[in-house]
Amino acid sequence: MENSQNTPRFVWLKTVFEAADVDGNGIMLEDTSVELIKQLNPTLKESKIRLKFKEIQKSKEKLTTRVTKEEFCEAFSELCTRPEVYFLLVQISKNKEYLDANDLMLFLEAEQGVAHITEEMCLDIIRRYELSQEGRLKGFLAIDGFTQYLVSPECDIFDPEHRKVVQDMTQPLSHYYINASHNTYLIEDQFRGPADINGYVRALKMNCRSIELDVCDGPDNEPIICNRNSMTSPLAFRNVIEVINKLAFITSEYPLILCLGNHCSIQQQKVMVQHMKKIFGNKLYTEAPLPSEAYLPSPEKLKMKIIVKGKKLPSDQDLLEGEVTDEDEEAEISRRMSEDYVNDPRLIWLCRELSDLVSICKSVQYKDFVVSMKSQNYWEICSFSEAEASRIANEYPEDFVNYNKKFLSRIYPSAMRIDSSNLNPQDFWNCGCQIVAMNYQTPGPMMDLHTGWFLQNGGCGYVLRPSVMRDTVSYFSANTKGIVPGVSPQVLHVKIISGQNFPKPKGACAKGDVIDPYVCIEIHGIPADCAEQRTKTVQQNSDNPIFDESFEFQINLPELAMIRFVVLDDDYIGDEFIGQYTIPLECLQPGYRHIPLRCFVGDIMEHVTLFVHIAITNRSGGGKAQKRSLSVRIGKKGSEYTMLRNTSLKIIDDIFKLAVHPLREATDMRENMQNAIVSVKELCGLPPIASLKQCILTLSSRLINSDNTPSATVYMKDTFPYLEPLGTMPDVQKKLMAAYDLMIQESRFLIETADTVHDKIVQCQKAGMEFHEELHNLGAKEGLKGRKLSKAIESFAWNITVLKGQGDLLKNAKNEAIENMKQIQLACLSCGLSKTGSGNMDAKSKRCLEAIEEKDTGDENGRL
């Protein structure tokens, strides 16, 4: 490319040089040239630019350090051309040196998963990113503009949809994960660290929605917040809540929970109440919970409210003050570890005024699930130590999930973590625990997971749990070994292409400025999904190491999965951390993306990125519309049916038996359609992650005769886009046409049959649910009790989960098939497979597209 002096890039560089060459001599000082290149590409180091000029001058045996126009262009091209981006540009543009609007449109649709893209939108991108005036006027994007576009926020890996609140915020509070801080007043470790107001500032600015206040008696009848291990630098309680009041809703309008650790005398408790009422005013949520309700209010209803979590006096006794069990977690653990420990709860005095500030987060002690499910009120919350919660999660994972459907659980780190290290929050999120308190002051992998998880849903501090963990009757165990009932597994395809501007690891001194980077990809989620793979090491390259390696991960519960990219320096002494980025799977954007890496403490590092390609596909062949309209086949094997379980309750088993055939039909229809799509891709010679748009473009190119006329044309039959041969065809084209025809037939069959099958599944689900309240009585009649009865109830929940999940999957498959038909027809029209040619869409085609859209929206009567 650089050998030609007429390329758009060379013409642009000449104009840049001439504008800076004030004397007009065609040469400039090396210092001026270096500064000019740094202005054009701020990521380059000055030493590297100077070295490049010296190499060029040495190769020409020049003695002067003055730089000519040609040398300037040569140096810029060699320093600023990323080979992997250049090859991508040539591939997209079909061997041109630039992208025009049509090339860019195809790239955005087929690779980047952008829907409803227009030529004008592409021209706008070119105008904003192309560096040369000629390119902006003529509408093309050369290598430097394309590189700038790829590293811009528009090509960020994080889905911009999730930068705002996108989840349903009207569910009960117990249905959300809540961003929570432990010992919020600390900015150092919990053993020696002083209390610091900046702990609250940092937590609230990081969207934290549950913070802790350990309040003790202070001088002059003013309560204080302090680290009771060191008692140094106490904070005035009043000052802390003034800061909280100021920042409470600066990053999120959803409720803030104050976990009050009360260690004050009655007198100073009354002072606390006065301060909170005066400073928080009507933000304080003190409405008494209604016994007629069954669940907590929603975050939407509690917007801009501050909720106090703490102990409460019995409501049936008219006491001005009374004794309650102590909430001092650290002291409780210390007492339990002492030799003379007796299992008697420690009591403290509580005044009525402070008790009345607590409404829907009344602290109670956990005994066991049997007691809780029988007698715990929905407005009561239990706190679990890390060790206790880990034991319960391992021994009773299903019970923990069911408990958390109705009640809030708060998990706090072990007091043994005197360095304030963090627990793994994923272990407890997998069981549905909402408030997993983290030591914000301690960076590292666990805090990376926590911060990454709460980036989603607009960073509002609340993330809706998967429906299988919320539905009243559903079965889920975090320890499941494979497919989650009713959830479609996905395959994550990651290609690590290259890295940019990796810094030297902090504190590294053994190898000077040289680093040998490699990339680790970690998957975090339910245990069945956890995995880790790594690239090869690239020797001595921090500026633009090329990895070019692909990986696949099967994800059984995508809604709980996160991916963490970690870049490390390969060193025989011990691999050192360079940077990381953690993102929920649900927030990934497909296509070619740059990942902005974060340093150890979590800040984004300027210009430090990973260049990757992402695709998310269904395990058995098809994919979701638009963003995930991709397919993959892992081995060609028979259908895998999610089996219903025997409950040993005859009347219920008879109902569930009626669903066996519809469930098999639903699975077969979905898989037949997906396999038909995969077959077309394979015959087109495309990889499984190719999109339908790419598929039709390749198909059309293979249906062109030697005289450049199409050998087939699209025609609409009952609103479906079929292909009709024009004359005789060779066997290869016949095979391709047959595969296309099968794809349309399978899609059509699913679209036209889905409603009927879905109705049968829903009817069985509704008929089964009518017996939900009668399970114990039916079990008694059948002679089931104890473990056998529990097993019957568990199997019932499993079956209901399967029916609901498979119904939803069929509904989604129908919507996907309808979307596919629209995409296929549009693609056929745009690439010349229509009788009217590629330019215009005739009236009949428009009517057919409208008819397909009516299929999409015509069933709004509730069946689908």
CSV table of N, CA and C in Angstrom, one decimal, residues 15-139:
chain,number,residue,atom,x,y,z
A,15,THR,N,-0.7,16.5,2.8
A,15,THR,CA,-1.3,17.8,3.2
A,15,THR,C,-1.0,18.1,4.7
A,16,VAL,N,-0.9,17.1,5.5
A,16,VAL,CA,-0.6,17.4,6.9
A,16,VAL,C,0.9,17.9,7.0
A,17,PHE,N,1.8,17.3,6.3
A,17,PHE,CA,3.2,17.7,6.3
A,17,PHE,C,3.3,19.1,5.7
A,18,GLU,N,2.6,19.4,4.6
A,18,GLU,CA,2.8,20.7,4.0
A,18,GLU,C,2.2,21.8,4.9
A,19,ALA,N,1.1,21.5,5.6
A,19,ALA,CA,0.5,22.5,6.5
A,19,ALA,C,1.5,22.8,7.7
A,20,ALA,N,2.3,21.8,8.1
A,20,ALA,CA,3.3,22.1,9.2
A,20,ALA,C,4.6,22.6,8.7
A,21,ASP,N,4.9,22.5,7.4
A,21,ASP,CA,6.1,23.0,6.8
A,21,ASP,C,6.0,24.5,6.5
A,22,VAL,N,6.2,25.3,7.5
A,22,VAL,CA,5.9,26.7,7.4
A,22,VAL,C,6.8,27.4,6.3
A,23,ASP,N,8.0,26.9,6.2
A,23,ASP,CA,9.0,27.5,5.2
A,23,ASP,C,8.7,27.1,3.8
A,24,GLY,N,8.0,26.0,3.6
A,24,GLY,CA,7.7,25.5,2.3
A,24,GLY,C,8.9,24.8,1.6
A,25,ASN,N,9.9,24.4,2.4
A,25,ASN,CA,11.1,23.8,1.8
A,25,ASN,C,11.0,22.3,1.5
A,26,GLY,N,9.9,21.7,2.0
A,26,GLY,CA,9.8,20.2,1.8
A,26,GLY,C,10.5,19.4,2.8
A,27,ILE,N,11.2,20.1,3.8
A,27,ILE,CA,11.9,19.4,4.9
A,27,ILE,C,11.5,20.0,6.2
A,28,MET,N,11.6,19.3,7.3
A,28,MET,CA,11.4,19.9,8.6
A,28,MET,C,12.3,19.3,9.6
A,29,LEU,N,12.5,20.0,10.8
A,29,LEU,CA,13.3,19.4,11.9
A,29,LEU,C,12.7,18.1,12.4
A,30,GLU,N,13.6,17.2,12.8
A,30,GLU,CA,13.1,16.0,13.4
A,30,GLU,C,12.2,16.2,14.6
A,31,ASP,N,12.6,17.2,15.4
A,31,ASP,CA,11.7,17.5,16.6
A,31,ASP,C,10.3,17.8,16.2
A,32,THR,N,10.2,18.6,15.1
A,32,THR,CA,8.9,19.0,14.6
A,32,THR,C,8.1,17.8,14.1
A,33,SER,N,8.8,16.9,13.4
A,33,SER,CA,8.2,15.7,12.8
A,33,SER,C,7.7,14.8,13.9
A,34,VAL,N,8.5,14.7,15.0
A,34,VAL,CA,8.2,13.8,16.1
A,34,VAL,C,6.9,14.3,16.8
A,35,GLU,N,6.9,15.7,17.0
A,35,GLU,CA,5.7,16.3,17.6
A,35,GLU,C,4.4,16.1,16.8
A,36,LEU,N,4.6,16.2,15.4
A,36,LEU,CA,3.5,16.1,14.5
A,36,LEU,C,2.9,14.7,14.6
A,37,ILE,N,3.8,13.7,14.6
A,37,ILE,CA,3.3,12.3,14.6
A,37,ILE,C,2.6,12.0,16.0
A,38,LYS,N,3.2,12.6,17.0
A,38,LYS,CA,2.5,12.4,18.4
A,38,LYS,C,1.1,13.0,18.4
A,39,GLN,N,1.0,14.2,17.7
A,39,GLN,CA,-0.3,14.8,17.7
A,39,GLN,C,-1.3,13.9,16.9
A,40,LEU,N,-0.9,13.3,15.9
A,40,LEU,CA,-1.7,12.4,15.1
A,40,LEU,C,-2.0,11.1,15.8
A,41,ASN,N,-1.1,10.6,16.6
A,41,ASN,CA,-1.2,9.3,17.3
A,41,ASN,C,-0.6,9.5,18.7
A,42,PRO,N,-1.5,10.0,19.7
A,42,PRO,CA,-1.0,10.2,21.0
A,42,PRO,C,-0.5,9.0,21.8
A,43,THR,N,-0.8,7.8,21.3
A,43,THR,CA,-0.4,6.6,22.0
A,43,THR,C,1.1,6.2,21.8
A,44,LEU,N,1.7,6.8,20.8
A,44,LEU,CA,3.1,6.5,20.5
A,44,LEU,C,4.1,7.1,21.4
A,45,LYS,N,5.1,6.4,21.8
A,45,LYS,CA,6.2,6.9,22.7
A,45,LYS,C,7.2,7.7,21.8
A,46,GLU,N,7.6,8.8,22.3
A,46,GLU,CA,8.6,9.7,21.6
A,46,GLU,C,9.8,8.9,21.2
A,47,SER,N,10.3,8.1,22.1
A,47,SER,CA,11.6,7.4,21.8
A,47,SER,C,11.4,6.4,20.6
A,48,LYS,N,10.2,5.8,20.5
A,48,LYS,CA,10.0,4.9,19.4
A,48,LYS,C,9.9,5.7,18.0
A,49,ILE,N,9.3,6.9,18.0
A,49,ILE,CA,9.3,7.7,16.8
A,49,ILE,C,10.7,8.1,16.4
A,50,ARG,N,11.5,8.5,17.4
A,50,ARG,CA,12.9,9.0,17.0
A,50,ARG,C,13.7,7.8,16.5
A,51,LEU,N,13.5,6.6,17.1
A,51,LEU,CA,14.2,5.4,16.6
A,51,LEU,C,13.8,5.1,15.2
A,52,LYS,N,12.6,5.3,14.8
A,52,LYS,CA,12.1,5.0,13.5
A,52,LYS,C,12.7,5.9,12.5
A,53,PHE,N,12.8,7.2,12.8
A,53,PHE,CA,13.5,8.2,11.9
A,53,PHE,C,15.0,7.8,11.7
A,54,LYS,N,15.6,7.4,12.8
A,54,LYS,CA,17.0,7.0,12.7
A,54,LYS,C,17.2,5.8,11.8
A,55,GLU,N,16.3,4.8,11.9
A,55,GLU,CA,16.4,3.7,11.0
A,55,GLU,C,16.2,4.1,9.6
A,56,ILE,N,15.3,5.0,9.3
A,56,ILE,CA,15.0,5.4,7.9
A,56,ILE,C,16.3,6.1,7.4
A,57,GLN,N,16.8,7.1,8.2
A,57,GLN,CA,18.0,7.8,7.8
A,57,GLN,C,19.2,7.0,7.6
A,58,LYS,N,19.4,6.0,8.5
A,58,LYS,CA,20.5,5.1,8.4
A,58,LYS,C,20.4,4.2,7.1
A,59,SER,N,19.2,3.8,6.7
A,59,SER,CA,19.0,3.0,5.5
A,59,SER,C,19.3,3.8,4.3
A,60,LYS,N,19.2,5.1,4.4
A,60,LYS,CA,19.5,6.0,3.2
A,60,LYS,C,20.9,6.6,3.3
A,61,GLU,N,21.6,6.2,4.4
A,61,GLU,CA,23.0,6.7,4.6
A,61,GLU,C,23.0,8.2,4.7
A,62,LYS,N,22.0,8.8,5.3
A,62,LYS,CA,21.9,10.3,5.5
A,62,LYS,C,22.7,10.7,6.7
A,63,LEU,N,23.3,11.9,6.6
A,63,LEU,CA,24.0,12.4,7.8
A,63,LEU,C,23.1,13.4,8.5
A,64,THR,N,22.2,14.1,7.8
A,64,THR,CA,21.4,15.2,8.4
A,64,THR,C,20.2,14.5,9.1
A,65,THR,N,19.7,15.3,10.1
A,65,THR,CA,18.5,14.8,10.9
A,65,THR,C,17.2,15.5,10.4
A,66,ARG,N,17.3,16.2,9.3
A,66,ARG,CA,16.1,16.9,8.7
A,66,ARG,C,15.3,15.8,8.1
A,67,VAL,N,13.9,16.0,8.1
A,67,VAL,CA,13.0,14.9,7.6
A,67,VAL,C,12.3,15.4,6.4
A,68,THR,N,12.3,14.6,5.3
A,68,THR,CA,11.6,15.0,4.1
A,68,THR,C,10.2,14.5,4.2
A,69,LYS,N,9.4,15.0,3.2
A,69,LYS,CA,8.0,14.6,3.2
A,69,LYS,C,7.8,13.1,3.1
A,70,GLU,N,8.6,12.5,2.2
A,70,GLU,CA,8.5,11.0,2.0
A,70,GLU,C,8.9,10.3,3.2
A,71,GLU,N,10.0,10.7,3.9
A,71,GLU,CA,10.4,10.1,5.2
A,71,GLU,C,9.3,10.2,6.3
A,72,PHE,N,8.7,11.4,6.3
A,72,PHE,CA,7.6,11.5,7.3
A,72,PHE,C,6.5,10.6,7.0
A,73,CYS,N,6.1,10.4,5.8
A,73,CYS,CA,5.0,9.5,5.4
A,73,CYS,C,5.4,8.1,5.7
A,74,GLU,N,6.6,7.7,5.4
A,74,GLU,CA,7.1,6.4,5.6
A,74,GLU,C,7.1,6.0,7.1
A,75,ALA,N,7.6,7.0,7.9
A,75,ALA,CA,7.7,6.7,9.4
A,75,ALA,C,6.3,6.6,9.9
A,76,PHE,N,5.4,7.5,9.5
A,76,PHE,CA,4.0,7.4,10.1
A,76,PHE,C,3.4,6.1,9.7
A,77,SER,N,3.5,5.7,8.4
A,77,SER,CA,2.8,4.5,8.0
A,77,SER,C,3.4,3.3,8.7
A,78,GLU,N,4.7,3.2,8.9
A,78,GLU,CA,5.2,2.0,9.6
A,78,GLU,C,4.9,2.0,11.1
A,79,LEU,N,4.8,3.2,11.7
A,79,LEU,CA,4.5,3.3,13.2
A,79,LEU,C,3.0,3.1,13.5
A,80,CYS,N,2.2,3.6,12.6
A,80,CYS,CA,0.7,3.7,12.9
A,80,CYS,C,-0.2,2.7,12.2
A,81,THR,N,0.4,1.8,11.4
A,81,THR,CA,-0.4,0.8,10.7
A,81,THR,C,-0.5,-0.5,11.6
A,82,ARG,N,-1.6,-0.8,12.1
A,82,ARG,CA,-1.8,-2.0,12.9
A,82,ARG,C,-2.1,-3.1,11.8
A,83,PRO,N,-1.2,-4.1,11.7
A,83,PRO,CA,-1.4,-5.1,10.6
A,83,PRO,C,-2.8,-5.8,10.7
A,84,GLU,N,-3.2,-6.1,11.9
A,84,GLU,CA,-4.5,-6.9,12.1
A,84,GLU,C,-5.7,-6.1,11.6
A,85,VAL,N,-5.6,-4.7,11.8
A,85,VAL,CA,-6.7,-3.9,11.4
A,85,VAL,C,-6.6,-3.7,9.9
A,86,TYR,N,-5.4,-3.6,9.3
A,86,TYR,CA,-5.3,-3.4,7.9
A,86,TYR,C,-5.8,-4.6,7.1
A,87,PHE,N,-5.5,-5.8,7.6
A,87,PHE,CA,-6.0,-7.0,7.0
A,87,PHE,C,-7.5,-7.1,7.0
A,88,LEU,N,-8.1,-6.7,8.2
A,88,LEU,CA,-9.5,-6.7,8.3
A,88,LEU,C,-10.1,-5.7,7.3
A,89,LEU,N,-9.5,-4.5,7.2
A,89,LEU,CA,-10.1,-3.5,6.2
A,89,LEU,C,-10.0,-4.1,4.8
A,90,VAL,N,-8.9,-4.7,4.4
A,90,VAL,CA,-8.8,-5.3,3.0
A,90,VAL,C,-9.8,-6.4,2.8
A,91,GLN,N,-10.1,-7.2,3.9
A,91,GLN,CA,-11.0,-8.3,3.8
A,91,GLN,C,-12.5,-7.7,3.6
A,92,ILE,N,-12.8,-6.7,4.4
A,92,ILE,CA,-14.2,-6.2,4.3
A,92,ILE,C,-14.4,-5.5,3.0
A,93,SER,N,-13.4,-4.8,2.5
A,93,SER,CA,-13.5,-3.9,1.3
A,93,SER,C,-13.3,-4.7,0.0
A,94,LYS,N,-13.0,-6.0,0.2
A,94,LYS,CA,-12.7,-6.9,-1.0
A,94,LYS,C,-11.5,-6.3,-1.8
A,95,ASN,N,-10.4,-6.2,-1.0
A,95,ASN,CA,-9.1,-5.8,-1.5
A,95,ASN,C,-8.9,-4.3,-2.0
A,96,LYS,N,-9.8,-3.5,-1.5
A,96,LYS,CA,-9.6,-2.0,-1.7
A,96,LYS,C,-8.8,-1.5,-0.5
A,97,GLU,N,-8.3,-0.2,-0.7
A,97,GLU,CA,-7.5,0.4,0.4
A,97,GLU,C,-8.4,1.2,1.3
A,98,TYR,N,-9.7,1.1,1.2
A,98,TYR,CA,-10.6,2.0,2.0
A,98,TYR,C,-11.9,1.3,2.0
A,99,LEU,N,-12.8,1.7,2.9
A,99,LEU,CA,-14.2,1.2,3.0
A,99,LEU,C,-15.1,2.3,2.4
A,100,ASP,N,-16.0,2.0,1.5
A,100,ASP,CA,-17.1,2.9,1.2
A,100,ASP,C,-18.3,2.7,2.1
A,101,ALA,N,-19.3,3.5,1.9
A,101,ALA,CA,-20.5,3.4,2.8
A,101,ALA,C,-21.1,2.0,2.7
A,102,ASN,N,-21.2,1.3,1.5
A,102,ASN,CA,-21.7,0.0,1.4
A,102,ASN,C,-20.9,-1.0,2.2
A,103,ASP,N,-19.6,-0.9,2.1
A,103,ASP,CA,-18.7,-1.8,2.8
A,103,ASP,C,-18.9,-1.7,4.3
A,104,LEU,N,-19.0,-0.5,4.7
A,104,LEU,CA,-19.2,-0.2,6.2
A,104,LEU,C,-20.5,-0.7,6.6
A,105,MET,N,-21.6,-0.5,5.8
A,105,MET,CA,-22.9,-1.0,6.2
A,105,MET,C,-22.9,-2.5,6.4
A,106,LEU,N,-22.3,-3.2,5.4
A,106,LEU,CA,-22.2,-4.7,5.5
A,106,LEU,C,-21.4,-5.1,6.8
A,107,PHE,N,-20.3,-4.4,7.1
A,107,PHE,CA,-19.5,-4.8,8.2
A,107,PHE,C,-20.4,-4.6,9.5
A,108,LEU,N,-21.1,-3.5,9.6
A,108,LEU,CA,-21.9,-3.2,10.8
A,108,LEU,C,-23.0,-4.2,11.0
A,109,GLU,N,-23.7,-4.6,9.9
A,109,GLU,CA,-24.8,-5.5,9.9
A,109,GLU,C,-24.3,-6.9,10.2
A,110,ALA,N,-23.4,-7.4,9.4
A,110,ALA,CA,-23.0,-8.8,9.4
A,110,ALA,C,-22.0,-9.1,10.5
A,111,GLU,N,-21.1,-8.2,10.9
A,111,GLU,CA,-20.1,-8.5,11.9
A,111,GLU,C,-20.5,-7.9,13.3
A,112,GLN,N,-20.9,-6.7,13.2
A,112,GLN,CA,-21.1,-6.0,14.5
A,112,GLN,C,-22.5,-6.1,15.1
A,113,GLY,N,-23.4,-6.8,14.4
A,113,GLY,CA,-24.7,-7.0,14.9
A,113,GLY,C,-25.6,-5.8,15.0
A,114,VAL,N,-25.3,-4.7,14.2
A,114,VAL,CA,-26.1,-3.5,14.3
A,114,VAL,C,-27.3,-3.6,13.5
A,115,ALA,N,-28.5,-3.4,14.1
A,115,ALA,CA,-29.7,-3.5,13.3
A,115,ALA,C,-30.1,-2.2,12.7
A,116,HIS,N,-30.9,-2.2,11.7
A,116,HIS,CA,-31.5,-1.0,11.1
A,116,HIS,C,-30.5,0.1,10.7
A,117,ILE,N,-29.4,-0.4,10.1
A,117,ILE,CA,-28.3,0.6,9.7
A,117,ILE,C,-28.7,1.1,8.3
A,118,THR,N,-28.4,2.4,8.1
A,118,THR,CA,-28.7,3.0,6.8
A,118,THR,C,-27.4,3.6,6.2
A,119,GLU,N,-27.5,3.9,4.9
A,119,GLU,CA,-26.3,4.4,4.2
A,119,GLU,C,-25.9,5.8,4.8
A,120,GLU,N,-26.9,6.6,5.2
A,120,GLU,CA,-26.7,7.9,5.8
A,120,GLU,C,-25.9,7.8,7.1
A,121,MET,N,-26.3,6.8,7.9
A,121,MET,CA,-25.6,6.5,9.2
A,121,MET,C,-24.2,6.2,9.0
A,122,CYS,N,-23.9,5.4,7.9
A,122,CYS,CA,-22.5,5.0,7.6
A,122,CYS,C,-21.7,6.2,7.1
A,123,LEU,N,-22.3,7.1,6.3
A,123,LEU,CA,-21.7,8.3,5.8
A,123,LEU,C,-21.4,9.2,7.0
A,124,ASP,N,-22.3,9.2,8.0
A,124,ASP,CA,-22.0,10.1,9.2
A,124,ASP,C,-20.8,9.6,10.0
A,125,ILE,N,-20.7,8.2,10.1
A,125,ILE,CA,-19.5,7.6,10.8
A,125,ILE,C,-18.2,8.0,10.0
A,126,ILE,N,-18.3,8.0,8.7
A,126,ILE,CA,-17.1,8.3,7.8
A,126,ILE,C,-16.8,9.8,8.1
A,127,ARG,N,-17.8,10.7,8.1
A,127,ARG,CA,-17.5,12.1,8.3
A,127,ARG,C,-16.9,12.4,9.6
A,128,ARG,N,-17.2,11.6,10.6
A,128,ARG,CA,-16.7,11.8,12.0
A,128,ARG,C,-15.3,11.2,12.2
A,129,TYR,N,-15.0,10.2,11.5
A,129,TYR,CA,-13.7,9.5,11.8
A,129,TYR,C,-12.7,9.5,10.8
A,130,GLU,N,-13.1,9.8,9.5
A,130,GLU,CA,-12.1,9.8,8.4
A,130,GLU,C,-11.2,11.1,8.6
A,131,LEU,N,-9.9,10.9,8.6
A,131,LEU,CA,-9.0,12.0,8.8
A,131,LEU,C,-8.7,12.9,7.6
A,132,SER,N,-8.8,12.4,6.4
A,132,SER,CA,-8.6,13.2,5.2
A,132,SER,C,-9.8,13.9,4.8
A,133,GLN,N,-9.6,15.1,4.3
A,133,GLN,CA,-10.8,15.9,3.8
A,133,GLN,C,-11.4,15.2,2.5
A,134,GLU,N,-10.5,14.6,1.7
A,134,GLU,CA,-11.0,14.0,0.5
A,134,GLU,C,-11.9,12.8,0.8
A,135,GLY,N,-11.5,12.0,1.8
A,135,GLY,CA,-12.3,10.9,2.3
A,135,GLY,C,-13.7,11.3,2.8
A,136,ARG,N,-13.7,12.4,3.6
A,136,ARG,CA,-14.9,12.9,4.1
A,136,ARG,C,-15.9,13.3,3.0
A,137,LEU,N,-15.3,14.0,2.0
A,137,LEU,CA,-16.1,14.5,0.9
A,137,LEU,C,-16.6,13.4,0.0
A,138,LYS,N,-15.8,12.4,-0.3
A,138,LYS,CA,-16.1,11.3,-1.2
A,138,LYS,C,-16.8,10.1,-0.5
A,139,GLY,N,-16.8,10.1,0.8
A,139,GLY,CA,-17.5,9.1,1.5
A,139,GLY,C,-16.7,7.8,1.6
